[in-house]
Coordinates of C-alpha atoms in Angstrom, one line a residue:
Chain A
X403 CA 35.9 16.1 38.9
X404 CA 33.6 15.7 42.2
X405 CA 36.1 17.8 44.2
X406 CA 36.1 20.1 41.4
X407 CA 32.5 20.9 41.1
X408 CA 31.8 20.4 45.0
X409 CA 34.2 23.3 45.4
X410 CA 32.3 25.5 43.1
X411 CA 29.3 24.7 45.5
X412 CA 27.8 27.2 48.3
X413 CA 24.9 26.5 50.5
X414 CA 23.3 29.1 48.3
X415 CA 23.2 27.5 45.0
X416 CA 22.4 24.5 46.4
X417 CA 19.6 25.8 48.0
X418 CA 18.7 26.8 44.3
X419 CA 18.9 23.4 43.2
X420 CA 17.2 22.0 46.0
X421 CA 13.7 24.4 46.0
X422 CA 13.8 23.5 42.0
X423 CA 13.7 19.8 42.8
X424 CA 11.0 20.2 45.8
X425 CA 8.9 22.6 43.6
X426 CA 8.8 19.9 40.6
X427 CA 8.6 16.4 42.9
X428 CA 6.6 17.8 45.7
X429 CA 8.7 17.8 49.0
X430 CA 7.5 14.2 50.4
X431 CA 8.5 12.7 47.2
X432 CA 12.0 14.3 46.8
X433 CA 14.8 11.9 48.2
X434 CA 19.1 13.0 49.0
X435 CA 19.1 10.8 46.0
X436 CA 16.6 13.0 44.1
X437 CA 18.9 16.3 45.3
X438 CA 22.1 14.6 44.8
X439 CA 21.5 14.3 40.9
X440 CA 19.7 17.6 40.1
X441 CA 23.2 19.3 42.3
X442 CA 25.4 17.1 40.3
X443 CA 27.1 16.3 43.8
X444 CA 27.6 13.2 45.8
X445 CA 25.1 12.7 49.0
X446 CA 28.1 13.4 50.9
X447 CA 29.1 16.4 49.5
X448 CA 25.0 17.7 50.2
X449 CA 25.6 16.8 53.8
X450 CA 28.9 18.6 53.5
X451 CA 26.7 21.5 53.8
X452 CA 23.4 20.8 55.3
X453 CA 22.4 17.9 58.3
X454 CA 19.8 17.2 55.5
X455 CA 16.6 18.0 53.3
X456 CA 14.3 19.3 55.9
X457 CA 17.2 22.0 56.8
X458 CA 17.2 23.0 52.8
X459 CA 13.7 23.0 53.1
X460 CA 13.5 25.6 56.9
X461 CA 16.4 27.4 54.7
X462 CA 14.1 27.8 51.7
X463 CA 10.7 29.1 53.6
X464 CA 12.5 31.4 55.7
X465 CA 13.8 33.2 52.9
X466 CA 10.0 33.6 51.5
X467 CA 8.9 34.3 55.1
X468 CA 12.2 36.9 55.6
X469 CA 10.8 38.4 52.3
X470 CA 7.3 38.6 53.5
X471 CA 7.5 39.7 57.0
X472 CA 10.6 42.3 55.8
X473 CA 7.4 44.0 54.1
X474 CA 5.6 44.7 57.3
X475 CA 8.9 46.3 59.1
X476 CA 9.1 49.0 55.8
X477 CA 8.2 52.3 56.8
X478 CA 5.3 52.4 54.3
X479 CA 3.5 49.6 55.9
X480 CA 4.3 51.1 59.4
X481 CA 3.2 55.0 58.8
X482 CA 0.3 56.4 57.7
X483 CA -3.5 55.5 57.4
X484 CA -4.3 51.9 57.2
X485 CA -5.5 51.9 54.1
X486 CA -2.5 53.5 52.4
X487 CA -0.3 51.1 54.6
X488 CA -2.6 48.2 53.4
X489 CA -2.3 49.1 49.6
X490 CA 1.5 49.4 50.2
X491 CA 1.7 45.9 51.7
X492 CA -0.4 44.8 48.9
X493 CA 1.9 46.1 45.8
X494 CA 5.1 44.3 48.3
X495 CA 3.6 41.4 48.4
X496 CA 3.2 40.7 44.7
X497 CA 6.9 42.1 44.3
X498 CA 8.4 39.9 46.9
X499 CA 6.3 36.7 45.6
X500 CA 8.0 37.5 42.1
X501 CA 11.4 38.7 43.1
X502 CA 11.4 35.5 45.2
X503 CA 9.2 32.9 43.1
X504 CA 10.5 29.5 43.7
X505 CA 10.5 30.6 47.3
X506 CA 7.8 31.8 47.5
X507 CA 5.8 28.7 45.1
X508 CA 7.8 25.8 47.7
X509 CA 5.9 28.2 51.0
X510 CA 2.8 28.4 49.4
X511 CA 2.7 24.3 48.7
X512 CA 3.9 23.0 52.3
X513 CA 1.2 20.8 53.8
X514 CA 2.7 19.9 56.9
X515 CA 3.8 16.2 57.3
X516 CA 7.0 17.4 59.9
X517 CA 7.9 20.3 62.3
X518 CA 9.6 22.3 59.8
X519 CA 6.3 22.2 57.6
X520 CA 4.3 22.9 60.9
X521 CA 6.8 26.0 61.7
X522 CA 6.1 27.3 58.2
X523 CA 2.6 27.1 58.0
X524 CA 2.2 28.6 61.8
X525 CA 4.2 31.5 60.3
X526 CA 2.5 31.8 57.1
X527 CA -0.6 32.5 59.2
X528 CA 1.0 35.1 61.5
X529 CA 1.5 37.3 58.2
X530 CA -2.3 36.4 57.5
X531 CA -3.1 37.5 60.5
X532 CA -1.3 40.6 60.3
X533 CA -2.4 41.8 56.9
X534 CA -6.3 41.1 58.4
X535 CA -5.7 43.5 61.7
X536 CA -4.5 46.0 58.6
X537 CA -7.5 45.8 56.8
X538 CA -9.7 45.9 60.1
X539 CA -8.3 48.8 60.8
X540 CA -8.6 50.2 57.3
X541 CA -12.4 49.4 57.5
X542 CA -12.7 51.2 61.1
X543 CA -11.0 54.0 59.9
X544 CA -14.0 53.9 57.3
X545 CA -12.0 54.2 54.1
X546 CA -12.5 50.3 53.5
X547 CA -16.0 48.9 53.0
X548 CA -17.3 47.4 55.6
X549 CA -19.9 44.9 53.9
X550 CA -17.4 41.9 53.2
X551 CA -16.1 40.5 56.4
X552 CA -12.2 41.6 57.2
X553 CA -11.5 37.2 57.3
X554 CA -13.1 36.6 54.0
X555 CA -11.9 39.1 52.0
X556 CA -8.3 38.6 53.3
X557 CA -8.7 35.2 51.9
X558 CA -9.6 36.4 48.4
X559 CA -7.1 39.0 48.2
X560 CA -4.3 36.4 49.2
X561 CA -6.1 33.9 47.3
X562 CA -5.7 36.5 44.1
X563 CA -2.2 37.2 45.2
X564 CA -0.8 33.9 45.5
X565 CA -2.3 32.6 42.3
X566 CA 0.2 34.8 40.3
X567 CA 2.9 31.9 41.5
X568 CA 0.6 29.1 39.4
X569 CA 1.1 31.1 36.2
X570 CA 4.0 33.8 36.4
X571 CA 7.0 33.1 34.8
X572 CA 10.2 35.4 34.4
X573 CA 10.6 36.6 31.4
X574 CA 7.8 35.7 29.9
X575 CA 5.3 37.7 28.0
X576 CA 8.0 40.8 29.2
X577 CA 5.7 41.1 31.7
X578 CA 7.2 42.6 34.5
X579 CA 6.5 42.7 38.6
X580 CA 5.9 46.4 38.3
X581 CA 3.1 45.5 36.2
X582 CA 1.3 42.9 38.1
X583 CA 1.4 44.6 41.2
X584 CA 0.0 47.3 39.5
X585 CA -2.9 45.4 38.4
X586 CA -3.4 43.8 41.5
X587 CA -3.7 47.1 43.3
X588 CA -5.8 49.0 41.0
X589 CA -8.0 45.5 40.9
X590 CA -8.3 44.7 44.8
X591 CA -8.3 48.8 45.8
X592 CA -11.0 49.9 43.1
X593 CA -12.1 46.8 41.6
X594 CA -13.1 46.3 37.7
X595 CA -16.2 48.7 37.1
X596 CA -15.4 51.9 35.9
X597 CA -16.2 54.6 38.4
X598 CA -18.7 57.2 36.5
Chain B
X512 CA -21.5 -9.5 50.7
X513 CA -19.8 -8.6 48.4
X514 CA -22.5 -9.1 46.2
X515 CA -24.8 -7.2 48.1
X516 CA -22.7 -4.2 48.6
X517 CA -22.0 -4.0 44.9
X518 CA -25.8 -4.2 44.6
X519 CA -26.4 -0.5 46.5
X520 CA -23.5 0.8 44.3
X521 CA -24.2 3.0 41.4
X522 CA -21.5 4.8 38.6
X523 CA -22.6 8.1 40.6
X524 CA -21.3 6.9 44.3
X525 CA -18.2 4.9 42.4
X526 CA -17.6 8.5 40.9
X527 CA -17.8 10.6 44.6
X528 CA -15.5 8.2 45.9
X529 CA -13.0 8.5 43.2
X530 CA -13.0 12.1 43.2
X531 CA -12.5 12.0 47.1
X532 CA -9.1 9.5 46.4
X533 CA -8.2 11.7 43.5
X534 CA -7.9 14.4 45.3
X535 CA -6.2 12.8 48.7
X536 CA -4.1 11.3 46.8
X537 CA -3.4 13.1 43.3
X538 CA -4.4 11.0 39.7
X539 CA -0.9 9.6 39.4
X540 CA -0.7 8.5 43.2
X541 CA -3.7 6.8 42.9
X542 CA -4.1 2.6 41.6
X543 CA -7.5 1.0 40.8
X544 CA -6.3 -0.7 44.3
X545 CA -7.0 2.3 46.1
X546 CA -9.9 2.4 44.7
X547 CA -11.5 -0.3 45.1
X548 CA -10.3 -0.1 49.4
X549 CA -11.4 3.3 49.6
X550 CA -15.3 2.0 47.6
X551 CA -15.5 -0.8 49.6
X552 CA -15.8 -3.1 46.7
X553 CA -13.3 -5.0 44.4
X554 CA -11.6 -4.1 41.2
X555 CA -13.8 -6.5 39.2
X556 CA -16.9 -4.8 40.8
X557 CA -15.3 -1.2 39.5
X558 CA -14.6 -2.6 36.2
X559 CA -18.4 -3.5 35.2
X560 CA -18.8 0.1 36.0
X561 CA -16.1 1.6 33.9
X562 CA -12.9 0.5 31.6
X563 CA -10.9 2.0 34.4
X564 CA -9.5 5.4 36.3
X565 CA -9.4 7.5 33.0
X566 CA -13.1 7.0 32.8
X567 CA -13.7 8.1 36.4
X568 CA -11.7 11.0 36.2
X569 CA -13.1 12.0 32.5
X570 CA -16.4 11.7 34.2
X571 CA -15.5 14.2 37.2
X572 CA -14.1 16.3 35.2
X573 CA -16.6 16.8 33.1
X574 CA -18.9 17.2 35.8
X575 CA -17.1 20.1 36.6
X576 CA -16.6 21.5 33.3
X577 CA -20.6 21.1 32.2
X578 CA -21.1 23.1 35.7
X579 CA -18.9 25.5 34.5
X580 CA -20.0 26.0 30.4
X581 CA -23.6 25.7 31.8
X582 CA -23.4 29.2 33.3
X583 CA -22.6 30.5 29.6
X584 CA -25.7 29.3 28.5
X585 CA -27.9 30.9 31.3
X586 CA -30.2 34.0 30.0
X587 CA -28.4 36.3 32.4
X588 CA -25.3 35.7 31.1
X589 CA -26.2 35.9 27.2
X590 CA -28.3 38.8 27.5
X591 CA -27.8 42.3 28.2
X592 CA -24.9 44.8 28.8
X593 CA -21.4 43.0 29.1
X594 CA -20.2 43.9 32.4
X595 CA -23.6 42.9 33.9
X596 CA -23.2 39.5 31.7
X597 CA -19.4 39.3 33.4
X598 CA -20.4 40.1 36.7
X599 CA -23.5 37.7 36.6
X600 CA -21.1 35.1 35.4
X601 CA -18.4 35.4 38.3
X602 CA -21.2 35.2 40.6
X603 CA -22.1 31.6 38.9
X604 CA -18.7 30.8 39.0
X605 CA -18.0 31.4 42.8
X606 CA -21.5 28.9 43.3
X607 CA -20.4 26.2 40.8
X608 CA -16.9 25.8 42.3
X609 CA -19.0 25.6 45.6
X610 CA -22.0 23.2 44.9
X611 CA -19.2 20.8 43.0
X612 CA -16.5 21.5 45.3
X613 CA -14.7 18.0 44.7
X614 CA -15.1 18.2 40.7
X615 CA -13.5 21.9 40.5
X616 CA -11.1 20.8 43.1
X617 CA -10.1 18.3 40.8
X618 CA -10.1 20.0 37.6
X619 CA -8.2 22.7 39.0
X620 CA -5.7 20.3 40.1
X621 CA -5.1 18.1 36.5
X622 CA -1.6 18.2 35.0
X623 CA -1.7 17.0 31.6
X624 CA -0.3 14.0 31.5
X625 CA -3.0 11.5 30.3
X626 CA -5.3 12.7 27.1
X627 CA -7.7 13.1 29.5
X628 CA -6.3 15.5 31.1
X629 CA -4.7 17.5 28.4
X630 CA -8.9 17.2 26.9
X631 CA -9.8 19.2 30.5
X632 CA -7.0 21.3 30.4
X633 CA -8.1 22.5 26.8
X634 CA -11.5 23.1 27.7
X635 CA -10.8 25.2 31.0
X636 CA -8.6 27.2 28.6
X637 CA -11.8 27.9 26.3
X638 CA -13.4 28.8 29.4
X639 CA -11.4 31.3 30.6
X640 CA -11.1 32.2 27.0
X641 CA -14.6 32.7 27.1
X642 CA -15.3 35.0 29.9
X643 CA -12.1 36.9 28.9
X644 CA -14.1 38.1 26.0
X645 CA -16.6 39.3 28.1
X646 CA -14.1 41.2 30.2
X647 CA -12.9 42.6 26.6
X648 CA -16.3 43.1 25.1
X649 CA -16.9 45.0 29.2
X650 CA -13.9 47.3 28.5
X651 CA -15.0 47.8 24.8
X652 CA -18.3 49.3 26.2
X653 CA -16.2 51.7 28.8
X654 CA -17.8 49.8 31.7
X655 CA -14.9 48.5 32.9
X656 CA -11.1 50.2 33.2
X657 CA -9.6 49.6 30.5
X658 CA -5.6 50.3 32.3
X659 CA -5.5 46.1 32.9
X660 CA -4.4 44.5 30.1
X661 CA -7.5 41.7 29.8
X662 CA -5.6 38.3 30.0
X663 CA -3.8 39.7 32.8
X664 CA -7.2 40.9 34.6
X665 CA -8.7 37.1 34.0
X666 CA -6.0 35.4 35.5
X667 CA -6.7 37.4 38.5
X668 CA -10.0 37.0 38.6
X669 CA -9.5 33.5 37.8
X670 CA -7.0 33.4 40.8
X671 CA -9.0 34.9 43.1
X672 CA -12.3 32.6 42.5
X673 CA -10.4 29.4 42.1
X674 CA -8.5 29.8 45.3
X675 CA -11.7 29.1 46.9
X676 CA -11.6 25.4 46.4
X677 CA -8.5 25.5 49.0
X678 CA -10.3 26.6 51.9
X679 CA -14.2 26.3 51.5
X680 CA -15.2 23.6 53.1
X681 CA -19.1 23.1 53.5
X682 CA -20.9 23.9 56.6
X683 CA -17.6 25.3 57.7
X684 CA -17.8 28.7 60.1
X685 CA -21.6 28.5 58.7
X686 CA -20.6 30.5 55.3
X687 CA -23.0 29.6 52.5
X688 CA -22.0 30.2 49.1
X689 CA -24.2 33.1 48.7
X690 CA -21.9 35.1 51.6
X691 CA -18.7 34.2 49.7
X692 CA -20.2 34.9 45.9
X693 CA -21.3 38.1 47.1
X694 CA -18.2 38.6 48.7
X695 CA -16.3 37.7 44.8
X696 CA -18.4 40.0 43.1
X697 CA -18.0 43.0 45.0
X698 CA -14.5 43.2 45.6
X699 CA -13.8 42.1 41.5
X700 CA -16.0 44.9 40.2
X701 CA -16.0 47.5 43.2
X702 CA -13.0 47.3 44.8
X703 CA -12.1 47.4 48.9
X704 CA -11.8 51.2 48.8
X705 CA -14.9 52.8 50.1
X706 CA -16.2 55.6 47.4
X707 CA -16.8 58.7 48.7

């Protein structure tokens, strides 16, 4: 029966399992034991596949970070005025967050307690960093207003961003990523008051 | 010494401490053990304060939430147009999450899984209930777009404000909560995007 389930097992839908389990216990307070159960698999079989939990856990940031940083290589964030390439970046981001939720949620939530924490947070700011020089240079272009300072309101549009991961769930409401980002674009770009 | 240190305590340091563990810690992490180390007094000294941790936690929350449903009781926000009542009220918001930093922190952060918590969790709810029908009654007037679907649009807003609490810190980088509430307001209801 264990040989049987381990060999329907990939490193892939145990990483599944595994960002589940991290996402409900927090990642300080999830044990092998803790992964072992939720996988339905032996301890053995987990190590089968990975040297342990901090590897599922650099496995499961870099695929959010791949996501994230994949935005900045598209040619819509790399061409044009930095405004449009801003707005662009924008609408990716909320896409990427939902396409890649759990992801996404385990990212958002690391503290930094070991290296692989430490990594993800260092490269977590990178991206920060890089959607700021964006909207710098949207603002020196003029087409950005210039009375909110570039660090501040980078931190309110991810703060507005990332909050979709506290409440968004698939499926539910039918409300769809095409949607949100929509919302979020036409709410960050032009704001709530109707323009006369 | 004992005696005299219990002497210069009051329930309103007990409760500042609390909050502080709370929040290091989370609710459930934390034992009347904790604190009494972190008050610098004993359990039995806690105890002629309150019946227990419940009590301090009902107390900080509600610290935070009579912040909060105070600004709905303000003249500028029961009186006049309703996008200048919902812009007025953001504003409040963004300086309430500021002046009780720890509180919100710690309202924002609580689960449901005492009745205490399930009691703050309802109340937030008819908060944001609340200003959503401002944003509604906004839209009903044509001062605000109506092409956001409301709750969505709160949630963002919501998003956006409450984020705050994970990176203000007081004194920090010399930003007053004026800077930052200003900042709220005019990205929510103007947008980045420079009008022409």
């Amino acid at each position: 029966m264990t040989t049987a389930r381990r060999d329907t097992y990939t490193p892939e839908t145990l990483l599944s399992v595994a960002v589940q389990v991290f996402n409900e216990r927090g990642y300080d307070g999830t044990s092998m034991e803790h992964l072992s159960k939720a996988a339905g698999i032996s301890k053995s079989s987990i190590y089968h596949h990975v040297s342990g939990k901090e590897e599922l856990l650099r496995r499961a940031v870099s695929r959010a970070l791949d996501g994230l940083f994949g935005i900045l290589g598209e040619e819509h964030a790399r061409v044009g005025r930095a405004v449009e390439r801003l707005e662009y970046v924008t609408r990716r981001m909320v896409q990427v967050l939902i396409s890649e939720l759990p992801y996404v949620t385990l990212l958002l939530r690391v503290r930094g307690n070991t290296d692989t924490e430490r990594w993800a947070m260092e490269r977590r700011r990178e991206f920060d960093h890089q959607v700021a020089d964006l909207l710098k240079a949207a603002a020196a272009d003029g087409d950005v207003r210039g009375d909110i300072e570039v660090r501040l309101a980078t931190r309110l549009v991810f703060g507005m961003i990332n909050s979709i991961a506290e409440w968004y769930r698939p499926g539910g409401r039918g409300m769809d990523d095409r949607e949100v980002a929509d919302a979020v674009t036409q709410l960050i770009f032009g704001g709530l008051r109707k323009e006369d």
